mmCIF file of C-alpha atoms and ligand atoms in Angstrom:
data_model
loop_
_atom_site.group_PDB
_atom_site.id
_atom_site.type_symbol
_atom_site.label_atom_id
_atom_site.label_comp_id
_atom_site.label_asym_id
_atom_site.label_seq_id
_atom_site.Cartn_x
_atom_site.Cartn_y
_atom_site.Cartn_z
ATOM 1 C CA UNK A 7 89.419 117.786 103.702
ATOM 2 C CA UNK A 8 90.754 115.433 101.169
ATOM 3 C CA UNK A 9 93.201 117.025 98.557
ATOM 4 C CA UNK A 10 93.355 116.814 94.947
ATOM 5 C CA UNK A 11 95.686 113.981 93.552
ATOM 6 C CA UNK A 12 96.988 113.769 90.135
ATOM 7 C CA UNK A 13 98.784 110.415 88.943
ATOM 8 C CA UNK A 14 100.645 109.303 85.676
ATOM 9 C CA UNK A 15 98.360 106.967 83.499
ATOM 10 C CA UNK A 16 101.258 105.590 81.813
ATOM 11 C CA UNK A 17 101.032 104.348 77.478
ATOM 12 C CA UNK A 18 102.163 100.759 77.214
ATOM 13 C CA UNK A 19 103.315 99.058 74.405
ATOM 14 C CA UNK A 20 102.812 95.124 72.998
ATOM 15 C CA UNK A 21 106.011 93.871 72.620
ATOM 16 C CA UNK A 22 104.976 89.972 71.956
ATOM 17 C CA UNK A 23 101.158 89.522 71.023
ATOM 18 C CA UNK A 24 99.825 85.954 69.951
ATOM 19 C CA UNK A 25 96.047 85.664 69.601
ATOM 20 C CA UNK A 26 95.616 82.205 69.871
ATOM 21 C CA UNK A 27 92.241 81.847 69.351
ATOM 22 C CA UNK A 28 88.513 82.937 69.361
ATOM 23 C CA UNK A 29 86.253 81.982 72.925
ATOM 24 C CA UNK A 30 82.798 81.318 73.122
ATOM 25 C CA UNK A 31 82.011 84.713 74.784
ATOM 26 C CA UNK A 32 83.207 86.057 71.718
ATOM 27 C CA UNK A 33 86.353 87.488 72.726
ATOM 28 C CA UNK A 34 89.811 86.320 71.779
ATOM 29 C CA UNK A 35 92.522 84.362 73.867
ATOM 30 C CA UNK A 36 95.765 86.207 74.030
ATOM 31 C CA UNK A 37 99.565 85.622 75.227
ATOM 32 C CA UNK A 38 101.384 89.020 75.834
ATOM 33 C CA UNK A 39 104.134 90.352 76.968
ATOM 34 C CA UNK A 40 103.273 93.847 77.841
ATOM 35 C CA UNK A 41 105.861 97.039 78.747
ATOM 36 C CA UNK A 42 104.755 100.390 80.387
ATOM 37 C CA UNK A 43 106.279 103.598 78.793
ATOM 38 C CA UNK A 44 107.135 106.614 80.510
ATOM 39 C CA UNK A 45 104.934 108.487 78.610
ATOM 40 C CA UNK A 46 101.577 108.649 79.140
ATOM 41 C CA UNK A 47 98.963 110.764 80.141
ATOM 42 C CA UNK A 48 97.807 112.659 84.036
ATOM 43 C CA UNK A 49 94.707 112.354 85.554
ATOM 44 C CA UNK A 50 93.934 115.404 88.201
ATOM 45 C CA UNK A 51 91.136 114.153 90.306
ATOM 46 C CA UNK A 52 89.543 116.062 92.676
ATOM 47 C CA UNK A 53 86.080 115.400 95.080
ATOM 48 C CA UNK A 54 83.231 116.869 93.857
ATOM 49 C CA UNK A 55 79.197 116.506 94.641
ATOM 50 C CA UNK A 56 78.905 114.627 91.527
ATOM 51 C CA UNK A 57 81.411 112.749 88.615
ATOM 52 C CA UNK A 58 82.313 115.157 85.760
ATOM 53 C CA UNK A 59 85.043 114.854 83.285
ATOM 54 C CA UNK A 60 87.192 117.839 81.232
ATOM 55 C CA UNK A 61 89.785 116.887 78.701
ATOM 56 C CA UNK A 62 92.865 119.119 77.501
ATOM 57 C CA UNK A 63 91.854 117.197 73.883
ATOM 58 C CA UNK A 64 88.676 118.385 72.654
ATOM 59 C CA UNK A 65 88.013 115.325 70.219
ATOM 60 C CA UNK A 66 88.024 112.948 73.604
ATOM 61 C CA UNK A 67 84.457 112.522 74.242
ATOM 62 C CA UNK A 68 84.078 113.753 78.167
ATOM 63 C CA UNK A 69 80.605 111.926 78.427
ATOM 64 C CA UNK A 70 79.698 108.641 79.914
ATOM 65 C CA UNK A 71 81.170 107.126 76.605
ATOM 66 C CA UNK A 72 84.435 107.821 78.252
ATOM 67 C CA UNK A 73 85.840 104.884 80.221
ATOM 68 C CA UNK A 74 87.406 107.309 83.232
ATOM 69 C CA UNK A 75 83.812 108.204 84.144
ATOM 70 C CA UNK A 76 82.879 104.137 83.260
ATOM 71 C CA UNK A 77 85.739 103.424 85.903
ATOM 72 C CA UNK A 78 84.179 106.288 88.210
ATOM 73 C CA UNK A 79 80.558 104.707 88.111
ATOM 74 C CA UNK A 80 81.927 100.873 88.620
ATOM 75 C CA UNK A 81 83.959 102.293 91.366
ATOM 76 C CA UNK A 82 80.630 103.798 93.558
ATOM 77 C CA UNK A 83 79.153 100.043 92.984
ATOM 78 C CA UNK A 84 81.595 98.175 94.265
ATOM 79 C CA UNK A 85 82.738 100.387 97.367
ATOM 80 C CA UNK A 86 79.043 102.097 97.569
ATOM 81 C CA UNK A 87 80.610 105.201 97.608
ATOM 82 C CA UNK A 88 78.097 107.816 97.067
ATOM 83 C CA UNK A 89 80.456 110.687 96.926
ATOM 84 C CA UNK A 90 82.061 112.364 93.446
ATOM 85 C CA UNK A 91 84.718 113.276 91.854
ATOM 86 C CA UNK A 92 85.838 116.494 88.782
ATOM 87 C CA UNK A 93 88.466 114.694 86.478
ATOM 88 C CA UNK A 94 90.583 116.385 84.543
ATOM 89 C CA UNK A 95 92.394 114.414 81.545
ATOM 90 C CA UNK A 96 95.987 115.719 80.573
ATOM 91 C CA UNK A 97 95.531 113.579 77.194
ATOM 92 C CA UNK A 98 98.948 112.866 75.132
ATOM 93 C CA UNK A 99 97.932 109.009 73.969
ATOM 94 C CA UNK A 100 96.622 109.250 70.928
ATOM 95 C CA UNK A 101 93.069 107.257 70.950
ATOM 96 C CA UNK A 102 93.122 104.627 68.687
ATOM 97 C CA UNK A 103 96.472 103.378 68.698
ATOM 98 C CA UNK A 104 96.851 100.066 70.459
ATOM 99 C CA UNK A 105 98.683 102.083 72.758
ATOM 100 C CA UNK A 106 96.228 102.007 76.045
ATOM 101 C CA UNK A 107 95.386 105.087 76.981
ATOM 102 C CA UNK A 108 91.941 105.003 77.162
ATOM 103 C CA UNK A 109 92.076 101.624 80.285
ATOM 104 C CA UNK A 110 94.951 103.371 81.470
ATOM 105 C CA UNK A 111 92.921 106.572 81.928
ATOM 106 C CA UNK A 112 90.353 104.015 83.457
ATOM 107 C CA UNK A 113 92.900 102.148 85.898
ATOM 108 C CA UNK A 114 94.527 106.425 86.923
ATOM 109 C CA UNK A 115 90.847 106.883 87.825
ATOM 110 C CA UNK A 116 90.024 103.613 90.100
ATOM 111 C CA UNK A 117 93.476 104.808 91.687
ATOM 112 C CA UNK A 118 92.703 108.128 92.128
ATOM 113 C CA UNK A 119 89.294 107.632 93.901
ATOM 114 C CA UNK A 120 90.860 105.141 96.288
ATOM 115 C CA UNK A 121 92.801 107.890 97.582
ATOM 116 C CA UNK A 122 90.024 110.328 97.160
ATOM 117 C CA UNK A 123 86.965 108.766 98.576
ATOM 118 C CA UNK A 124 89.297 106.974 101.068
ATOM 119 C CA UNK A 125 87.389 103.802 100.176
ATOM 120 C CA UNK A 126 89.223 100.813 99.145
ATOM 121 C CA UNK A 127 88.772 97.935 97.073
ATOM 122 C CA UNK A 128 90.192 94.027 97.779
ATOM 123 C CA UNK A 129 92.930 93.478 95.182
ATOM 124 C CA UNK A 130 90.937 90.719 93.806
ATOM 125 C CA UNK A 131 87.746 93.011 93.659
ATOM 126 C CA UNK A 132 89.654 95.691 91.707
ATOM 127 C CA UNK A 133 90.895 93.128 89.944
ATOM 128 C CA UNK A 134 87.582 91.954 88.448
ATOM 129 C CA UNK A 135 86.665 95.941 88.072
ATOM 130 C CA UNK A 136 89.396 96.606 85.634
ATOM 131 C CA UNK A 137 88.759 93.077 84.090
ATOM 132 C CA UNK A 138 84.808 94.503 82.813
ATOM 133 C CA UNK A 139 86.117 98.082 82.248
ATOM 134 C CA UNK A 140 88.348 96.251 79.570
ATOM 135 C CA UNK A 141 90.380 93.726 78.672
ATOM 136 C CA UNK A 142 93.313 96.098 78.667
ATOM 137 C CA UNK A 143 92.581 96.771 82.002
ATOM 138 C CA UNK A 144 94.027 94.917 84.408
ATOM 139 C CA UNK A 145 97.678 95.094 82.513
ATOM 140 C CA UNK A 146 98.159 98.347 84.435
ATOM 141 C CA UNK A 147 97.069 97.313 88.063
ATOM 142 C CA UNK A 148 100.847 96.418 88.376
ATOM 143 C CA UNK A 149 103.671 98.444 87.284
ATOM 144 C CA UNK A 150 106.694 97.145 85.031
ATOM 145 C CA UNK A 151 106.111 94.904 82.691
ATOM 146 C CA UNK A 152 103.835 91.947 82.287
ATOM 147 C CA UNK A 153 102.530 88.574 80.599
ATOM 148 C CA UNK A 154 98.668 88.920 79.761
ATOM 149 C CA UNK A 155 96.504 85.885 79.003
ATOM 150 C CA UNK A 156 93.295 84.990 78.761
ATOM 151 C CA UNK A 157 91.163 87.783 77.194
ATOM 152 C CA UNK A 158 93.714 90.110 79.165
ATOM 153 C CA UNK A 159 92.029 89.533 82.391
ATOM 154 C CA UNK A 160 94.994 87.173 83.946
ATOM 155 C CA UNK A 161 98.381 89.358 84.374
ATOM 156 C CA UNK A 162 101.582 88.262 86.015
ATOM 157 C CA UNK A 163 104.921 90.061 86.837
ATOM 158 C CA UNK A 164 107.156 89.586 83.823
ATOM 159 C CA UNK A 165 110.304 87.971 85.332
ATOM 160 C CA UNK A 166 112.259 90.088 86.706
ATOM 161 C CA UNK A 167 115.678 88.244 84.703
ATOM 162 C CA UNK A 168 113.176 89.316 81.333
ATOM 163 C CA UNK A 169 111.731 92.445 83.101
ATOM 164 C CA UNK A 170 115.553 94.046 83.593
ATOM 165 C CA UNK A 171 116.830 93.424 80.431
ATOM 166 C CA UNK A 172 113.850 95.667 78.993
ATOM 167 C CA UNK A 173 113.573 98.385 82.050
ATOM 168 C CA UNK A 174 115.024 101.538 80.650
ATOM 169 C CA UNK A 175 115.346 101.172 76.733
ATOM 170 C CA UNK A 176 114.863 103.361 74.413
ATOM 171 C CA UNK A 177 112.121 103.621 72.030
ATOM 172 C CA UNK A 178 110.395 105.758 69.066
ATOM 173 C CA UNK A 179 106.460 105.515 68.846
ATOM 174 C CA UNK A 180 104.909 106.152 65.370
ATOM 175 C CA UNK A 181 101.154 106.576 64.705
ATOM 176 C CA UNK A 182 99.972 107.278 61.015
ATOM 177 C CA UNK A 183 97.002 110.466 61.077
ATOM 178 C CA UNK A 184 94.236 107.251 60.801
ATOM 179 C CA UNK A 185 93.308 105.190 64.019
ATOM 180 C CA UNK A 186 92.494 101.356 63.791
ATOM 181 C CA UNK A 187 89.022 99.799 65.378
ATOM 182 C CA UNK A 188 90.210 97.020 67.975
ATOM 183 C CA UNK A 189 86.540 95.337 67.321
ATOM 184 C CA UNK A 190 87.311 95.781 63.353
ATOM 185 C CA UNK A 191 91.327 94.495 63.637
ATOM 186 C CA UNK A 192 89.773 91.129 65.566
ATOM 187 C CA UNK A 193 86.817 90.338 63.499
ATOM 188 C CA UNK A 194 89.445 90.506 60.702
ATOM 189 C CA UNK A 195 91.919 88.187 62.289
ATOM 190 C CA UNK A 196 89.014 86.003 62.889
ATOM 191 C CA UNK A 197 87.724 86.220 58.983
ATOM 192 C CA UNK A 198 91.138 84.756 57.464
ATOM 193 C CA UNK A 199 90.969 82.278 55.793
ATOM 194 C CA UNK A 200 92.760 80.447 57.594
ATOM 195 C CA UNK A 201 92.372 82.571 60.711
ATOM 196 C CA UNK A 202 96.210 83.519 61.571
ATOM 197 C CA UNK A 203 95.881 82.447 65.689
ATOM 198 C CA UNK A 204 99.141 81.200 67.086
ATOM 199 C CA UNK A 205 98.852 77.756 69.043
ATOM 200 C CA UNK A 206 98.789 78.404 72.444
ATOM 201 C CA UNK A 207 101.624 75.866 73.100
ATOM 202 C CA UNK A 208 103.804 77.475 70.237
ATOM 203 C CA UNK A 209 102.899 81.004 72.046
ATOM 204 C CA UNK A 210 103.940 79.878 75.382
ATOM 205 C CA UNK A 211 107.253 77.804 74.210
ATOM 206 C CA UNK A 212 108.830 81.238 72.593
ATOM 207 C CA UNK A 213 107.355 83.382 75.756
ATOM 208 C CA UNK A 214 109.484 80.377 78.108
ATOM 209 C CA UNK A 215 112.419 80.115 75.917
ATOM 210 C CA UNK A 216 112.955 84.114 75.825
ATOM 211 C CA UNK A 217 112.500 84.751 79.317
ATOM 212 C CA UNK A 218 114.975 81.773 80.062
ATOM 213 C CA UNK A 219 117.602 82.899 78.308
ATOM 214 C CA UNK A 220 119.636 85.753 79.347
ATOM 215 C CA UNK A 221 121.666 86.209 76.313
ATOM 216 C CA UNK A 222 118.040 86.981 74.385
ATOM 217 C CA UNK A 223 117.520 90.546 73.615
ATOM 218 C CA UNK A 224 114.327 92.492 73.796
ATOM 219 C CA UNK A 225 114.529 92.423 70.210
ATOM 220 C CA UNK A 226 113.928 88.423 70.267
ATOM 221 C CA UNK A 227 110.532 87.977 71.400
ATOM 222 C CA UNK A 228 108.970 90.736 69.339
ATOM 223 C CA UNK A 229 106.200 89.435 67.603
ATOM 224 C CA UNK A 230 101.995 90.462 66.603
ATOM 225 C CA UNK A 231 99.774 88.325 64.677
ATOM 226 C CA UNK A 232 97.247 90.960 64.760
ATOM 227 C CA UNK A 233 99.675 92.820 61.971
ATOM 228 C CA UNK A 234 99.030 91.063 58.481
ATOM 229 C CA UNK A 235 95.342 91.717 58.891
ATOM 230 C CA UNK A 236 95.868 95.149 59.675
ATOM 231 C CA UNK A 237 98.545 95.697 56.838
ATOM 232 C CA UNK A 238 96.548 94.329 54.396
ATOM 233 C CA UNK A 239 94.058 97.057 53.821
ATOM 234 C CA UNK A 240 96.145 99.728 55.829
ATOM 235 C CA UNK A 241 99.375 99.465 53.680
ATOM 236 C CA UNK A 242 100.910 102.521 54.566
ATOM 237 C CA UNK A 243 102.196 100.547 57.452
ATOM 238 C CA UNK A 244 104.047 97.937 55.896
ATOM 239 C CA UNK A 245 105.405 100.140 53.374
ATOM 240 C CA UNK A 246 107.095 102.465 56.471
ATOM 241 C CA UNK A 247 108.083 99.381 58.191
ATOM 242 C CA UNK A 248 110.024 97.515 55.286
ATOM 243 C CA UNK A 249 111.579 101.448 54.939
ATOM 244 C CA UNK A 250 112.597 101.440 58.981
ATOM 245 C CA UNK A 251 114.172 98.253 58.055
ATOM 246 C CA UNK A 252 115.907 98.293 55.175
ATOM 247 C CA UNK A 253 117.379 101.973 55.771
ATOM 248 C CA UNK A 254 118.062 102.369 59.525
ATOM 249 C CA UNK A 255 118.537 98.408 60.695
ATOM 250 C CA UNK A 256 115.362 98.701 63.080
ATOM 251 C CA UNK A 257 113.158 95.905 64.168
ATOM 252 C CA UNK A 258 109.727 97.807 64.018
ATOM 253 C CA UNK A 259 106.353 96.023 65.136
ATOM 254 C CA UNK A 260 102.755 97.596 65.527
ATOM 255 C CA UNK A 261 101.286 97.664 69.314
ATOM 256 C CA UNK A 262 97.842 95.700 70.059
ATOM 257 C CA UNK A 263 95.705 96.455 67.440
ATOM 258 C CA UNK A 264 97.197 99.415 65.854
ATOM 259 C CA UNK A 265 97.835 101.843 64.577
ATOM 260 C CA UNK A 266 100.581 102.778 66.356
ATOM 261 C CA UNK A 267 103.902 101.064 65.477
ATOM 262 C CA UNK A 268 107.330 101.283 67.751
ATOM 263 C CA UNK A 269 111.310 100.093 67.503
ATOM 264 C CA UNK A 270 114.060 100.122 70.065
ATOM 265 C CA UNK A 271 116.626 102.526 69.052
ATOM 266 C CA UNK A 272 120.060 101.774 70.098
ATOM 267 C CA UNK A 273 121.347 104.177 73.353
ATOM 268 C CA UNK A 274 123.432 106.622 70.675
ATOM 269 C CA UNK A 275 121.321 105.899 67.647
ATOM 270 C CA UNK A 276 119.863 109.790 66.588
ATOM 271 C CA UNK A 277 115.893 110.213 65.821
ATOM 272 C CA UNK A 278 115.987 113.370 64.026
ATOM 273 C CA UNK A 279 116.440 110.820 60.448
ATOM 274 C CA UNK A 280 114.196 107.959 61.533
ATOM 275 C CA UNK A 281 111.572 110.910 62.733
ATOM 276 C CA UNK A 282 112.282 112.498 59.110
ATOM 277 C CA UNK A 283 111.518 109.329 57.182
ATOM 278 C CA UNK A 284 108.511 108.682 59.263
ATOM 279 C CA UNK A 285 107.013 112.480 58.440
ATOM 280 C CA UNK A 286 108.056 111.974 54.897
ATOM 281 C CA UNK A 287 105.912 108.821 54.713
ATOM 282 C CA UNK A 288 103.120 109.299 56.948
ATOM 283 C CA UNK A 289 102.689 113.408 56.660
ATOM 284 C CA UNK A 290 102.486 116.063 58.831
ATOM 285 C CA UNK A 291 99.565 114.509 61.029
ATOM 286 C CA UNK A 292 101.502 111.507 62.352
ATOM 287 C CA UNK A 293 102.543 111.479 66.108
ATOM 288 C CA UNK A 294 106.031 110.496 66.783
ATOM 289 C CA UNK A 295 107.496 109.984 70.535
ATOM 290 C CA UNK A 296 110.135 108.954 72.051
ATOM 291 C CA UNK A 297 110.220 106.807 75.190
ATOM 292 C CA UNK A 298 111.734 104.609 77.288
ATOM 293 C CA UNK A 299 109.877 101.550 78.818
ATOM 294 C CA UNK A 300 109.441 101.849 82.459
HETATM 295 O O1 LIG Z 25 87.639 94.520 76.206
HETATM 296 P P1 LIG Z 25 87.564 95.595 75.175
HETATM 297 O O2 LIG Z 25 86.366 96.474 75.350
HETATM 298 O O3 LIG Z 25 88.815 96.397 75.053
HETATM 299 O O4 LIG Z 25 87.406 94.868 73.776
HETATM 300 C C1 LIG Z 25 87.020 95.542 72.611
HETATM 301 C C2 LIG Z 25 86.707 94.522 71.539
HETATM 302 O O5 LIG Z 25 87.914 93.903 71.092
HETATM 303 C C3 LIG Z 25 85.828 93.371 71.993
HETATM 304 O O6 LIG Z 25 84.471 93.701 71.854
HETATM 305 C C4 LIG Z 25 86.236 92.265 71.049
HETATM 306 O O7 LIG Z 25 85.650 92.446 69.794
HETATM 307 C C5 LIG Z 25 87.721 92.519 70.875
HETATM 308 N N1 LIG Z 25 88.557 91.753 71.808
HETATM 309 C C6 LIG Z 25 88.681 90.377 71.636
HETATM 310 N N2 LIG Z 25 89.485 89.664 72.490
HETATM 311 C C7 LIG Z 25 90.200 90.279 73.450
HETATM 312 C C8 LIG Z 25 90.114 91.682 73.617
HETATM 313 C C9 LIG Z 25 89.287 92.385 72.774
HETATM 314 O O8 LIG Z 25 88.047 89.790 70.754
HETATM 315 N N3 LIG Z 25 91.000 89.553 74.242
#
């Protein structure tokens, strides 16, 4: 008898995102550094005759739409499994937010029926499963922090002289009531005129001069391009922002394609004004966490 498992799908957050330009397949080539939160959602997985998935959020569509029961199906292919699994979704990522959770979700699942249907996948075969799930995928095969390239499908340890000087800090995670479309936020990176891409080399020179010096702080290598297309026609972000800055000393940056934005907060620094300000802009529908990055 195989028992029920139920694992952490954890949020992550973009601290350093160049797009550096648009491929032939029609996707974009990326340089990130990406950090795991400690928040995040649980997946409860159980076997079952078939796959079926329940969500504690009733606006998460539980249907084949959803990219745990994508993760399910790709799963059965590769391993031809013919067993199935009830999922149950513990949802506290807000959808729409450049924050993850949906390829999370998708990466819990792949997890979870390892241990369920006691099948197992080569590393390089999960690998390329999480790569067509998404391109967010694969950023949460490992834990701790990473660098993402290509279209997200090539992920390497961040080093761990980078990795520990971001392991354990503090953070506040802001989300306006409105989500942003990641198709919608690339197209319009792509429309500018010029498009804003970062050259590759440029991307890669900041990423190897950060990580090489130990004096740099997290703070240093923060960084989107995927934000002045985004606050252009969503300007309630900005205007927060240039607030964030100007009245508490943060360093606030949007995650992937939005909406969400984030800032470290200093270890004694207290949230109850910045989480005021943020209410006082953004209303009573905008989700505010704190975290730490994991
Ligand atoms: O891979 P995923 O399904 O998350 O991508 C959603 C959309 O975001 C793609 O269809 C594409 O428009 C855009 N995208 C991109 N380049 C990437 C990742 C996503 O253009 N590296």
């Amino acid at each position: 008898m195989v028992s029920p498992i139920s694992l952490f799908a954890p949020a992550k957050l973009n601290l350093f995102l160049a797009i550096t330009g648009r491929r032939k397949d029609g996707f974009h080539d990326l340089v990130s550094v990406v950090a795991k939160l400690d928040f995040g959602d649980t997946l409860h997985t159980e076997p079952a005759d078939a796959f079926s998935l329940t969500c504690s959020d009733p606006a998460v569509p539980g249907d084949e739409s959803n990219l745990v029961l994508k993760a399910a199906r790709a799963f059965a292919v590769a391993t031809q499994w013919e067993g199935g699994a009830r999922f149950y979704l513990e949802k506290r990522i807000p959808m729409g937010a450049g924050l993850g959770g949906g390829s999370s979700d998708a990466v819990a699942a792949l997890r979870a029926l390892t241990s369920v249907s006691t099948r197992s996948l080569e590393p390089e075969s999960l690998a390329q499963v999480a790569a067509q799930l998404g391109s967010d995928c694969p950023l949460f095969l490992p834990n701790g922090p990473v660098i993402m390239r290509g279209r997200g499908e090539q992920v390497e340890a961040l080093p761990e002289r980078a990795a520990g000087r971001l392991r354990g800090r503090r953070v506040i995670v802001f989300k306006p009531g409105f989500g942003i479309s990641t198709p919608w936020a690339y197209a319009r990176l792509a429309a500018g005129k010029p498009a804003s891409y970062l050259l590759v080399a440029e991307a890669e020179a900041r990423l190897a001069a950060w990580v090489a010096d130990p004096e740099a702080p997290a703070e240093a290598i923060l960084f989107n391009n995927m934000e002045p297309p985004a606050f252009a026609k969503f300007v309630a972000l900005p205007v927060l922002l240039e607030q964030l800055r100007s009245e508490f000393g943060l360093a606030p940056r949007m995650s992937g394609s939005g909406s969400a934005c984030f800032a470290f907060l200093d270890g004694q620094m207290a949230m109850a004004p910045v989480v005021e300000a943020i209410r006082a802009a953004w209303g009573v529908s905008a989700f505010v966490q704190e975290a730490r990055l994991s």
